[in-house]
């Protein structure tokens, strides 16, 4: 379980004030290939930059995973880098106090000897300061890379080059930054085989952004949880709760370039909603009456209402396609995944 170091209201206010001052001075000195937690930069820009490197012929990804990065940052090393940029010793003392504040668990405070508190406004900026050394080293070696916080991908033309880069950069990370590389999660592979910020890329000379398989699985698990057939809510209530999740998800993953996947997911969601509504109608007489009310012919309604087939099979039946077409969910506010 990852512990959060969320500061009190006054500390949060002070940290944000410090952040505004320091970020205005430091941000312009950071690498153009760094996109995480920086004004005017986003994860979408990072993914697009990665796509551009792949399109230029850099067909192998050196995916380096930093193990528990935010928990392992060396305080002395971080403060040493800050001292080169900040002359006011009072400010340095204040930031050191934030780093050492610790985490309260079950009413007891455990001090922090390393790491930056996750949940604190200053932590993202401090992480970029430390990892700026990694950016400079990668640039010095002339490598194509994209970094978003501690998620860094390096792009090379061959597997052999990737192996050399992996060895060299891993030594730099462990030796110079005193961080640990997670060897089980780091790999050299084709971009289509790895994910970056929830996306992966298709093969070919013109790679396209697609949703990574793990991201799709996580999405389906969440939708299945929200559309359970035994939830005891109305269809309108279910769609209202589903809308909150789908709107945010679409805002991020709508950046993909595979609209057929979004269309398939939207169709799958509608089918789950039809299953739910069919179960709500329960009895054969109710189902028959509801189908007839929605324009289904008498014979087809009777045949469907009396069917012993399971809910998932019935959800694709001609009767439910007539009674509950895709458009019927629009007034309830169900977002269309393929539209922004």
Short mmCIF file of C-alpha atoms in Angstrom, two decimals:
data_model
loop_
_atom_site.label_atom_id
_atom_site.label_comp_id
_atom_site.label_asym_id
_atom_site.label_seq_id
_atom_site.Cartn_x
_atom_site.Cartn_y
_atom_site.Cartn_z
CA UNK A 1 0.00 0.00 0.00
CA UNK A 2 1.35 3.42 -0.98
CA UNK A 3 1.30 5.98 1.82
CA UNK A 4 0.25 9.56 1.13
CA UNK A 5 1.76 12.60 2.80
CA UNK A 6 -1.09 15.10 2.49
CA UNK A 7 -0.17 18.31 4.36
CA UNK A 8 -2.46 20.27 6.64
CA UNK A 9 -4.29 23.30 5.23
CA UNK A 10 -1.69 25.88 6.34
CA UNK A 11 1.23 23.75 5.11
CA UNK A 12 -0.55 23.17 1.81
CA UNK A 13 -1.04 26.91 1.40
CA UNK A 14 2.65 27.59 2.09
CA UNK A 15 3.78 24.83 -0.26
CA UNK A 16 1.64 26.20 -3.07
CA UNK A 17 3.09 29.66 -2.55
CA UNK A 18 6.62 28.23 -2.67
CA UNK A 19 5.67 26.18 -5.73
CA UNK A 20 4.49 29.22 -7.67
CA UNK A 21 7.76 31.05 -7.05
CA UNK A 22 10.13 28.16 -7.70
CA UNK A 23 8.32 26.76 -10.71
CA UNK A 24 8.38 30.12 -12.47
CA UNK A 25 12.18 30.11 -12.22
CA UNK A 26 12.94 26.42 -12.66
CA UNK A 27 10.50 25.22 -15.29
CA UNK A 28 12.20 26.97 -18.20
CA UNK A 29 15.46 25.18 -17.33
CA UNK A 30 13.95 21.69 -17.61
CA UNK A 31 14.22 19.48 -20.68
CA UNK A 32 11.83 19.83 -23.60
CA UNK A 33 11.34 16.06 -23.38
CA UNK A 34 9.92 16.29 -19.84
CA UNK A 35 6.11 16.58 -19.73
CA UNK A 36 4.95 15.64 -16.25
CA UNK A 37 3.62 18.22 -13.77
CA UNK A 38 4.66 21.20 -15.87
CA UNK A 39 2.52 24.19 -16.92
CA UNK A 40 1.26 23.96 -20.48
CA UNK A 41 2.35 20.33 -20.85
CA UNK A 42 0.28 17.17 -20.72
CA UNK A 43 0.33 13.40 -20.97
CA UNK A 44 -1.19 13.66 -24.46
CA UNK A 45 1.76 15.74 -25.62
CA UNK A 46 4.15 13.15 -24.21
CA UNK A 47 2.35 10.33 -26.04
CA UNK A 48 2.36 12.33 -29.30
CA UNK A 49 6.10 12.96 -28.94
CA UNK A 50 6.73 9.25 -28.38
CA UNK A 51 4.68 8.51 -31.49
CA UNK A 52 6.82 10.97 -33.48
CA UNK A 53 10.04 9.21 -32.41
CA UNK A 54 8.64 5.85 -33.48
CA UNK A 55 7.51 7.26 -36.85
CA UNK A 56 11.09 8.47 -37.44
CA UNK A 57 12.32 4.87 -37.39
CA UNK A 58 13.20 4.38 -33.74
CA UNK A 59 11.43 1.06 -33.56
CA UNK A 60 12.53 -0.21 -30.16
CA UNK A 61 11.53 1.10 -26.74
CA UNK A 62 13.79 1.02 -23.71
CA UNK A 63 11.19 1.15 -20.98
CA UNK A 64 12.87 1.89 -17.63
CA UNK A 65 10.73 1.54 -14.53
CA UNK A 66 11.94 3.26 -11.36
CA UNK A 67 10.97 1.18 -8.36
CA UNK A 68 8.98 3.20 -5.80
CA UNK A 69 10.53 6.41 -7.07
CA UNK A 70 8.63 8.87 -4.85
CA UNK A 71 9.43 6.74 -1.79
CA UNK A 72 13.16 6.44 -2.51
CA UNK A 73 14.33 9.96 -3.31
CA UNK A 74 17.46 10.71 -1.31
CA UNK A 75 16.88 13.86 0.75
CA UNK A 76 20.53 14.93 0.92
CA UNK A 77 20.94 14.57 -2.82
CA UNK A 78 17.75 16.50 -3.50
CA UNK A 79 18.66 19.30 -1.10
CA UNK A 80 22.10 19.52 -2.68
CA UNK A 81 20.52 20.18 -6.07
CA UNK A 82 18.19 22.73 -4.52
CA UNK A 83 21.06 24.56 -2.83
CA UNK A 84 22.55 25.20 -6.28
CA UNK A 85 19.38 27.02 -7.30
CA UNK A 86 18.16 28.60 -4.04
CA UNK A 87 20.27 31.03 -2.01
CA UNK A 88 17.77 31.65 0.81
CA UNK A 89 18.71 29.22 3.59
CA UNK A 90 15.37 29.82 5.34
CA UNK A 91 13.55 28.43 2.32
CA UNK A 92 15.86 25.42 2.19
CA UNK A 93 15.21 24.75 5.88
CA UNK A 94 11.47 24.99 5.28
CA UNK A 95 11.54 22.52 2.38
CA UNK A 96 13.71 20.14 4.38
CA UNK A 97 11.09 20.24 7.12
CA UNK A 98 8.37 19.35 4.61
CA UNK A 99 10.42 16.39 3.40
CA UNK A 100 11.00 15.12 6.94
CA UNK A 101 7.41 15.71 8.12
CA UNK A 102 6.57 12.00 7.99
CA UNK A 103 3.27 10.17 7.66
CA UNK A 104 0.59 9.67 10.32
CA UNK A 105 -0.78 6.14 10.49
CA UNK A 106 -3.20 4.97 13.16
CA UNK A 107 -2.51 8.14 15.14
CA UNK A 108 1.27 7.66 15.12
CA UNK A 109 3.70 9.72 13.06
CA UNK A 110 6.57 7.88 11.40
CA UNK A 111 9.40 10.17 10.21
CA UNK A 112 10.45 10.25 6.57
CA UNK A 113 14.14 9.59 5.99
CA UNK A 114 13.82 9.40 2.21
CA UNK A 115 11.22 10.07 -0.48
CA UNK A 116 8.99 13.01 -1.32
CA UNK A 117 5.52 13.04 0.31
CA UNK A 118 2.92 12.02 -2.25
CA UNK A 119 0.01 14.37 -1.99
CA UNK A 120 2.08 17.46 -1.27
CA UNK A 121 1.98 20.31 -3.83
CA UNK A 122 5.79 20.59 -3.91
CA UNK A 123 6.55 16.91 -4.55
CA UNK A 124 6.03 16.92 -8.35
CA UNK A 125 8.39 19.89 -8.80
CA UNK A 126 11.03 18.31 -6.56
CA UNK A 127 10.81 15.06 -8.51
CA UNK A 128 11.35 16.93 -11.77
CA UNK A 129 14.36 18.65 -10.24
CA UNK A 130 16.01 15.36 -9.36
CA UNK A 131 15.12 13.64 -12.64
CA UNK A 132 16.39 16.63 -14.61
CA UNK A 133 19.81 15.02 -14.15
CA UNK A 134 18.52 11.96 -15.99
CA UNK A 135 17.16 14.16 -18.80
CA UNK A 136 20.50 15.90 -19.18
CA UNK A 137 22.35 12.59 -19.28
CA UNK A 138 20.04 11.21 -21.96
CA UNK A 139 20.41 14.41 -24.00
CA UNK A 140 24.20 14.30 -23.60
CA UNK A 141 24.20 10.82 -25.11
CA UNK A 142 22.06 12.03 -28.02
CA UNK A 143 19.16 9.71 -27.23
CA UNK A 144 15.53 10.13 -28.24
CA UNK A 145 13.38 9.95 -25.12
CA UNK A 146 10.16 11.10 -23.49
CA UNK A 147 9.65 11.43 -19.75
CA UNK A 148 6.47 12.00 -17.78
CA UNK A 149 7.32 12.16 -14.07
CA UNK A 150 9.08 8.86 -13.29
CA UNK A 151 7.77 7.18 -16.46
CA UNK A 152 10.61 7.35 -18.99
CA UNK A 153 10.81 5.71 -22.42
CA UNK A 154 13.91 5.84 -24.62
CA UNK A 155 13.67 5.10 -28.35
CA UNK A 156 16.43 3.41 -30.33
CA UNK A 157 16.77 1.77 -33.75
CA UNK A 158 17.82 -1.76 -32.75
CA UNK A 159 17.57 -4.20 -29.88
CA UNK A 160 21.34 -4.27 -29.48
CA UNK A 161 21.39 -0.50 -29.08
CA UNK A 162 18.57 -0.84 -26.57
CA UNK A 163 20.60 -3.31 -24.51
CA UNK A 164 23.56 -0.91 -24.40
CA UNK A 165 21.31 1.97 -23.40
CA UNK A 166 19.54 -0.08 -20.73
CA UNK A 167 22.83 -1.07 -19.12
CA UNK A 168 24.35 2.39 -19.25
CA UNK A 169 21.32 4.31 -18.03
CA UNK A 170 20.59 1.77 -15.30
CA UNK A 171 24.11 2.30 -13.96
CA UNK A 172 23.59 6.06 -14.05
CA UNK A 173 20.29 5.81 -12.18
CA UNK A 174 21.61 3.55 -9.43
CA UNK A 175 25.01 5.24 -9.14
CA UNK A 176 24.36 8.94 -9.68
CA UNK A 177 20.73 9.25 -8.57
CA UNK A 178 20.78 6.49 -5.94
CA UNK A 179 17.48 5.14 -7.21
CA UNK A 180 16.53 1.56 -8.02
CA UNK A 181 15.52 0.20 -11.41
CA UNK A 182 12.74 -2.38 -11.29
CA UNK A 183 14.24 -5.04 -13.56
CA UNK A 184 11.06 -7.13 -13.66
CA UNK A 185 9.06 -4.23 -15.12
CA UNK A 186 11.77 -2.71 -17.31
CA UNK A 187 12.22 -4.09 -20.81
CA UNK A 188 13.45 -3.57 -24.36
CA UNK A 189 10.68 -4.25 -26.84
CA UNK A 190 8.74 -3.02 -29.82
CA UNK A 191 6.50 -0.06 -28.95
CA UNK A 192 3.41 -2.16 -29.75
CA UNK A 193 4.39 -4.52 -26.93
CA UNK A 194 4.73 -1.84 -24.25
CA UNK A 195 2.46 0.81 -22.81
CA UNK A 196 3.22 4.45 -22.15
CA UNK A 197 0.82 6.52 -20.06
CA UNK A 198 -1.99 4.08 -20.81
CA UNK A 199 -1.37 3.97 -24.58
CA UNK A 200 0.56 1.76 -26.97
CA UNK A 201 1.16 2.06 -30.70
CA UNK A 202 0.34 0.06 -33.79
CA UNK A 203 3.11 -1.43 -35.93
CA UNK A 204 4.12 -0.08 -39.31
CA UNK A 205 5.70 3.03 -40.79
CA UNK A 206 2.84 5.24 -39.62
CA UNK A 207 2.17 4.14 -36.04
CA UNK A 208 -1.16 5.05 -34.54
CA UNK A 209 -2.04 5.62 -30.92
CA UNK A 210 -4.15 2.89 -29.40
CA UNK A 211 -5.38 2.07 -25.92
CA UNK A 212 -3.03 -0.35 -24.19
CA UNK A 213 -4.51 -3.79 -23.39
CA UNK A 214 -4.09 -3.30 -19.64
CA UNK A 215 -5.92 0.01 -19.85
CA UNK A 216 -8.77 -1.67 -21.73
CA UNK A 217 -8.97 -4.43 -19.15
CA UNK A 218 -9.06 -1.91 -16.31
CA UNK A 219 -11.81 0.00 -18.12
CA UNK A 220 -13.94 -3.10 -18.61
CA UNK A 221 -13.52 -4.13 -14.99
CA UNK A 222 -14.71 -0.72 -13.84
CA UNK A 223 -17.71 -0.69 -16.19
CA UNK A 224 -18.66 -4.21 -15.10
CA UNK A 225 -18.61 -3.04 -11.51
CA UNK A 226 -20.84 -0.06 -12.30
CA UNK A 227 -23.30 -2.12 -14.36
CA UNK A 228 -23.76 -5.12 -12.08
CA UNK A 229 -27.22 -6.60 -12.56
CA UNK A 230 -27.94 -6.85 -8.82
CA UNK A 231 -27.20 -3.26 -7.86
CA UNK A 232 -30.75 -2.33 -6.94
CA UNK A 233 -30.88 1.00 -8.79
CA UNK A 234 -32.89 2.23 -11.75
CA UNK A 235 -31.47 2.37 -15.26
CA UNK A 236 -31.37 6.18 -15.07
CA UNK A 237 -29.39 6.06 -11.83
CA UNK A 238 -26.97 3.54 -13.26
CA UNK A 239 -26.35 5.65 -16.37
CA UNK A 240 -25.86 8.76 -14.22
CA UNK A 241 -23.11 7.02 -12.22
CA UNK A 242 -21.63 5.52 -15.37
CA UNK A 243 -21.58 8.95 -17.03
CA UNK A 244 -19.20 10.36 -14.40
CA UNK A 245 -16.63 7.66 -15.11
CA UNK A 246 -17.06 7.55 -18.89
CA UNK A 247 -16.76 11.33 -19.31
CA UNK A 248 -13.35 11.43 -17.64
CA UNK A 249 -12.18 8.25 -19.34
CA UNK A 250 -13.24 9.52 -22.78
CA UNK A 251 -11.52 12.85 -22.14
CA UNK A 252 -8.21 11.02 -21.77
CA UNK A 253 -8.41 7.90 -23.93
CA UNK A 254 -10.41 9.61 -26.67
CA UNK A 255 -6.93 10.71 -27.79
CA UNK A 256 -6.44 7.27 -29.36
CA UNK A 257 -6.51 6.83 -33.15
CA UNK A 258 -8.52 3.61 -33.22
CA UNK A 259 -12.18 4.71 -33.37
CA UNK A 260 -13.35 1.17 -34.04
CA UNK A 261 -12.21 0.20 -30.53
CA UNK A 262 -14.21 3.04 -29.00
CA UNK A 263 -17.25 2.08 -31.08
CA UNK A 264 -16.95 -1.54 -29.91
CA UNK A 265 -16.69 -0.46 -26.26
CA UNK A 266 -19.74 1.77 -26.61
CA UNK A 267 -21.73 -1.08 -28.15
CA UNK A 268 -20.60 -3.39 -25.34
CA UNK A 269 -21.75 -0.88 -22.70
CA UNK A 270 -25.18 -0.53 -24.32
CA UNK A 271 -25.51 -4.29 -24.35
CA UNK A 272 -24.77 -4.46 -20.62
CA UNK A 273 -27.41 -1.82 -19.99
CA UNK A 274 -29.95 -3.83 -22.00
CA UNK A 275 -29.12 -6.86 -19.84
CA UNK A 276 -29.75 -4.81 -16.74
CA UNK A 277 -33.06 -3.43 -17.98
CA UNK A 278 -34.23 -6.88 -19.10
CA UNK A 279 -33.56 -8.24 -15.64
CA UNK A 280 -35.45 -5.32 -14.05
CA UNK A 281 -38.55 -6.26 -16.02
CA UNK A 282 -38.30 -9.75 -14.45
CA UNK A 283 -41.58 -11.50 -15.26
CA UNK A 284 -42.66 -12.64 -18.71
CA UNK A 285 -45.87 -10.57 -18.65
CA UNK A 286 -43.98 -7.42 -17.76
CA UNK A 287 -41.37 -8.08 -20.44
CA UNK A 288 -44.04 -8.69 -23.05
CA UNK A 289 -45.88 -5.50 -22.11
CA UNK A 290 -42.71 -3.40 -22.14
CA UNK A 291 -41.66 -4.74 -25.52
CA UNK A 292 -45.06 -4.04 -27.02
CA UNK A 293 -45.06 -0.55 -25.54
CA UNK A 294 -41.77 0.12 -27.31
CA UNK A 295 -42.93 -0.91 -30.75
CA UNK A 296 -42.04 -4.61 -30.91
CA UNK A 297 -44.46 -6.79 -32.87
CA UNK A 298 -46.76 -9.10 -30.93
CA UNK A 299 -45.26 -12.39 -32.11
CA UNK A 300 -41.66 -11.26 -31.65
CA UNK A 301 -42.46 -9.80 -28.23
CA UNK A 302 -44.12 -13.03 -27.10
CA UNK A 303 -41.27 -15.17 -28.42
CA UNK A 304 -38.63 -13.01 -26.70
CA UNK A 305 -40.51 -12.60 -23.41
CA UNK A 306 -40.97 -16.35 -23.14
CA UNK A 307 -37.41 -17.26 -24.12
CA UNK A 308 -35.32 -19.28 -21.69
CA UNK A 309 -32.11 -17.86 -23.11
CA UNK A 310 -29.74 -16.02 -20.76
CA UNK A 311 -29.62 -12.24 -20.32
CA UNK A 312 -26.48 -11.76 -22.41
CA UNK A 313 -27.98 -13.64 -25.36
CA UNK A 314 -31.29 -11.76 -25.15
CA UNK A 315 -29.47 -8.43 -25.07
CA UNK A 316 -28.56 -8.96 -28.74
CA UNK A 317 -32.01 -10.06 -29.81
CA UNK A 318 -33.94 -8.17 -32.51
CA UNK A 319 -36.66 -7.37 -29.97
CA UNK A 320 -34.34 -5.54 -27.59
CA UNK A 321 -32.63 -3.77 -30.48
CA UNK A 322 -36.05 -2.35 -31.35
CA UNK A 323 -37.19 -1.70 -27.79
CA UNK A 324 -33.89 -0.33 -26.49
CA UNK A 325 -31.96 1.10 -29.47
CA UNK A 326 -28.71 2.93 -28.91
CA UNK A 327 -30.47 6.30 -29.20
CA UNK A 328 -32.69 5.54 -26.20
CA UNK A 329 -29.71 5.92 -23.88
CA UNK A 330 -28.85 9.41 -25.14
CA UNK A 331 -31.61 11.21 -23.19
CA UNK A 332 -30.29 9.51 -20.03
CA UNK A 333 -26.90 11.14 -20.64
CA UNK A 334 -24.83 8.14 -21.69
CA UNK A 335 -21.68 9.56 -23.35
CA UNK A 336 -20.74 8.28 -26.79
CA UNK A 337 -17.13 7.16 -26.46
CA UNK A 338 -16.23 7.98 -30.05
CA UNK A 339 -17.29 11.61 -29.71
CA UNK A 340 -15.66 14.44 -27.74
#
